[in-house]
Amino acid sequence: MANNGGNTTNWPELAGALYDKLTERHAELTYELDHVEISVPSGAGDKPAHSVWKINGSISIRGRNLD
């Protein structure tokens, strides 16, 4: 992530900073998803084909210290 004096400038940067902070504290992140559709490109280029991933349920991401 870019360092711009502690301020984030976009959503991915904000999400990454929040994840880093929470996992440092051994927090558990749980995402509840309801009828989410993600269009995933098959590759790079001008007009790649896309697959649609459908997600319904929850995803848990746990952080723990491996020391």
GROMACS .gro file of N, CA and C in nm:
model
  201
    1MET      N    1   0.083  -0.119   0.000
    1MET     CA    2   0.000   0.000   0.000
    1MET      C    3   0.087   0.124   0.000
    2ALA      N    4   0.038   0.222  -0.066
    2ALA     CA    5   0.113   0.347  -0.072
    2ALA      C    6   0.102   0.422   0.060
    3ASN      N    7   0.209   0.487   0.099
    3ASN     CA    8   0.207   0.567   0.219
    3ASN      C    9   0.189   0.713   0.180
    4ASN      N   10   0.076   0.769   0.218
    4ASN     CA   11   0.049   0.908   0.183
    4ASN      C   12   0.016   0.988   0.309
    5GLY      N   13   0.096   0.968   0.413
    5GLY     CA   14   0.074   1.042   0.536
    5GLY      C   15  -0.034   0.984   0.624
    6GLY      N   16  -0.069   0.856   0.605
    6GLY     CA   17  -0.168   0.794   0.690
    6GLY      C   18  -0.310   0.799   0.635
    7ASN      N   19  -0.331   0.867   0.526
    7ASN     CA   20  -0.465   0.875   0.467
    7ASN      C   21  -0.476   0.781   0.349
    8THR      N   22  -0.587   0.708   0.342
    8THR     CA   23  -0.609   0.621   0.227
    8THR      C   24  -0.674   0.701   0.115
    9THR      N   25  -0.653   0.654  -0.007
    9THR     CA   26  -0.708   0.727  -0.122
    9THR      C   27  -0.806   0.644  -0.203
   10ASN      N   28  -0.822   0.515  -0.170
   10ASN     CA   29  -0.915   0.432  -0.245
   10ASN      C   30  -0.964   0.316  -0.159
   11TRP      N   31  -1.071   0.249  -0.202
   11TRP     CA   32  -1.132   0.141  -0.123
   11TRP      C   33  -1.038   0.022  -0.100
   12PRO      N   34  -0.966  -0.028  -0.201
   12PRO     CA   35  -0.875  -0.140  -0.174
   12PRO      C   36  -0.769  -0.106  -0.070
   13GLU      N   37  -0.717   0.015  -0.075
   13GLU     CA   38  -0.617   0.058   0.022
   13GLU      C   39  -0.677   0.064   0.162
   14LEU      N   40  -0.798   0.116   0.173
   14LEU     CA   41  -0.867   0.124   0.302
   14LEU      C   42  -0.894  -0.016   0.356
   15ALA      N   43  -0.942  -0.105   0.272
   15ALA     CA   44  -0.971  -0.242   0.315
   15ALA      C   45  -0.844  -0.313   0.361
   16GLY      N   46  -0.734  -0.295   0.288
   16GLY     CA   47  -0.607  -0.357   0.326
   16GLY      C   48  -0.556  -0.305   0.459
   17ALA      N   49  -0.565  -0.175   0.480
   17ALA     CA   50  -0.519  -0.115   0.606
   17ALA      C   51  -0.604  -0.163   0.722
   18LEU      N   52  -0.735  -0.171   0.703
   18LEU     CA   53  -0.824  -0.219   0.808
   18LEU      C   54  -0.795  -0.365   0.840
   19TYR      N   55  -0.778  -0.448   0.739
   19TYR     CA   56  -0.746  -0.590   0.760
   19TYR      C   57  -0.615  -0.605   0.838
   20ASP      N   58  -0.512  -0.529   0.798
   20ASP     CA   59  -0.384  -0.534   0.868
   20ASP      C   60  -0.400  -0.499   1.015
   21LYS      N   61  -0.473  -0.392   1.045
   21LYS     CA   62  -0.492  -0.347   1.183
   21LYS      C   63  -0.566  -0.451   1.265
   22LEU      N   64  -0.671  -0.508   1.207
   22LEU     CA   65  -0.751  -0.605   1.282
   22LEU      C   66  -0.676  -0.735   1.305
   23THR      N   67  -0.603  -0.782   1.205
   23THR     CA   68  -0.531  -0.908   1.223
   23THR      C   69  -0.413  -0.892   1.317
   24GLU      N   70  -0.354  -0.772   1.325
   24GLU     CA   71  -0.250  -0.748   1.426
   24GLU      C   72  -0.305  -0.771   1.566
   25ARG      N   73  -0.432  -0.747   1.584
   25ARG     CA   74  -0.497  -0.760   1.715
   25ARG      C   75  -0.566  -0.894   1.730
   26HIS      N   76  -0.538  -0.986   1.640
   26HIS     CA   77  -0.593  -1.122   1.643
   26HIS      C   78  -0.746  -1.122   1.633
   27ALA      N   79  -0.800  -1.027   1.560
   27ALA     CA   80  -0.944  -1.018   1.543
   27ALA      C   81  -0.991  -1.119   1.439
   28GLU      N   82  -1.116  -1.155   1.447
   28GLU     CA   83  -1.177  -1.240   1.346
   28GLU      C   84  -1.271  -1.154   1.264
   29LEU      N   85  -1.258  -1.162   1.133
   29LEU     CA   86  -1.345  -1.087   1.043
   29LEU      C   87  -1.444  -1.185   0.981
   30THR      N   88  -1.572  -1.155   0.990
   30THR     CA   89  -1.675  -1.239   0.929
   30THR      C   90  -1.755  -1.155   0.833
   31TYR      N   91  -1.766  -1.202   0.712
   31TYR     CA   92  -1.842  -1.133   0.608
   31TYR      C   93  -1.969  -1.212   0.582
   32GLU      N   94  -2.082  -1.149   0.593
   32GLU     CA   95  -2.210  -1.210   0.559
   32GLU      C   96  -2.248  -1.163   0.419
   33LEU      N   97  -2.269  -1.256   0.328
   33LEU     CA   98  -2.297  -1.222   0.189
   33LEU      C   99  -2.435  -1.273   0.151
   34ASP      N  100  -2.510  -1.194   0.077
   34ASP     CA  101  -2.643  -1.232   0.036
   34ASP      C  102  -2.661  -1.204  -0.113
   35HIS      N  103  -2.660  -1.308  -0.192
   35HIS     CA  104  -2.681  -1.298  -0.337
   35HIS      C  105  -2.581  -1.204  -0.404
   36VAL      N  106  -2.452  -1.228  -0.383
   36VAL     CA  107  -2.347  -1.146  -0.443
   36VAL      C  108  -2.304  -1.213  -0.574
   37GLU      N  109  -2.292  -1.134  -0.679
   37GLU     CA  110  -2.241  -1.184  -0.806
   37GLU      C  111  -2.116  -1.107  -0.844
   38ILE      N  112  -2.009  -1.179  -0.877
   38ILE     CA  113  -1.882  -1.119  -0.913
   38ILE      C  114  -1.848  -1.164  -1.055
   39SER      N  115  -1.823  -1.069  -1.142
   39SER     CA  116  -1.784  -1.100  -1.279
   39SER      C  117  -1.631  -1.107  -1.284
   40VAL      N  118  -1.579  -1.227  -1.310
   40VAL     CA  119  -1.435  -1.251  -1.307
   40VAL      C  120  -1.382  -1.268  -1.449
   41PRO      N  121  -1.286  -1.183  -1.491
   41PRO     CA  122  -1.232  -1.196  -1.627
   41PRO      C  123  -1.144  -1.321  -1.639
   42SER      N  124  -1.143  -1.378  -1.759
   42SER     CA  125  -1.062  -1.498  -1.784
   42SER      C  126  -0.915  -1.464  -1.805
   43GLY      N  127  -0.885  -1.337  -1.827
   43GLY     CA  128  -0.747  -1.297  -1.847
   43GLY      C  129  -0.740  -1.148  -1.874
   44ALA      N  130  -0.620  -1.102  -1.905
   44ALA     CA  131  -0.599  -0.961  -1.937
   44ALA      C  132  -0.621  -0.939  -2.085
   45GLY      N  133  -0.649  -0.818  -2.122
   45GLY     CA  134  -0.667  -0.787  -2.263
   45GLY      C  135  -0.784  -0.693  -2.282
   46ASP      N  136  -0.814  -0.664  -2.409
   46ASP     CA  137  -0.920  -0.568  -2.440
   46ASP      C  138  -1.059  -0.621  -2.408
   47LYS      N  139  -1.088  -0.745  -2.445
   47LYS     CA  140  -1.223  -0.800  -2.426
   47LYS      C  141  -1.218  -0.945  -2.378
   48PRO      N  142  -1.171  -0.969  -2.255
   48PRO     CA  143  -1.166  -1.107  -2.206
   48PRO      C  144  -1.307  -1.159  -2.176
   49ALA      N  145  -1.324  -1.289  -2.186
   49ALA     CA  146  -1.450  -1.352  -2.144
   49ALA      C  147  -1.460  -1.342  -1.992
   50HIS      N  148  -1.582  -1.345  -1.941
   50HIS     CA  149  -1.604  -1.336  -1.797
   50HIS      C  150  -1.687  -1.454  -1.747
   51SER      N  151  -1.657  -1.498  -1.627
   51SER     CA  152  -1.739  -1.596  -1.556
   51SER      C  153  -1.805  -1.523  -1.441
   52VAL      N  154  -1.927  -1.563  -1.408
   52VAL     CA  155  -1.997  -1.501  -1.296
   52VAL      C  156  -1.990  -1.597  -1.177
   53TRP      N  157  -1.934  -1.548  -1.067
   53TRP     CA  158  -1.930  -1.624  -0.943
   53TRP      C  159  -2.044  -1.575  -0.856
   54LYS      N  160  -2.126  -1.666  -0.805
   54LYS     CA  161  -2.237  -1.631  -0.718
   54LYS      C  162  -2.204  -1.680  -0.577
   55ILE      N  163  -2.219  -1.588  -0.481
   55ILE     CA  164  -2.185  -1.619  -0.342
   55ILE      C  165  -2.304  -1.588  -0.253
   56ASN      N  166  -2.340  -1.683  -0.169
   56ASN     CA  167  -2.447  -1.662  -0.073
   56ASN      C  168  -2.410  -1.737   0.054
   57GLY      N  169  -2.387  -1.668   0.162
   57GLY     CA  170  -2.346  -1.731   0.286
   57GLY      C  171  -2.251  -1.642   0.361
   58SER      N  172  -2.155  -1.703   0.431
   58SER     CA  173  -2.060  -1.623   0.507
   58SER      C  174  -1.919  -1.672   0.484
   59ILE      N  175  -1.825  -1.581   0.499
   59ILE     CA  176  -1.683  -1.610   0.488
   59ILE      C  177  -1.618  -1.560   0.616
   60SER      N  178  -1.541  -1.644   0.683
   60SER     CA  179  -1.470  -1.603   0.803
   60SER      C  180  -1.321  -1.596   0.772
   61ILE      N  181  -1.259  -1.488   0.812
   61ILE     CA  182  -1.114  -1.472   0.798
   61ILE      C  183  -1.059  -1.449   0.939
   62ARG      N  184  -0.972  -1.537   0.983
   62ARG     CA  185  -0.918  -1.527   1.118
   62ARG      C  186  -0.771  -1.490   1.111
   63GLY      N  187  -0.729  -1.403   1.200
   63GLY     CA  188  -0.589  -1.369   1.212
   63GLY      C  189  -0.532  -1.423   1.341
   64ARG      N  190  -0.414  -1.481   1.335
   64ARG     CA  191  -0.350  -1.528   1.458
   64ARG      C  192  -0.200  -1.516   1.445
   65ASN      N  193  -0.135  -1.504   1.556
   65ASN     CA  194   0.009  -1.488   1.561
   65ASN      C  195   0.074  -1.626   1.549
   66LEU      N  196   0.164  -1.643   1.454
   66LEU     CA  197   0.229  -1.772   1.433
   66LEU      C  198   0.365  -1.780   1.502
   67ASP      N  199   0.399  -1.682   1.584
   67ASP     CA  200   0.528  -1.684   1.655
   67ASP      C  201   0.530  -1.787   1.765
   0.00000   0.00000   0.00000
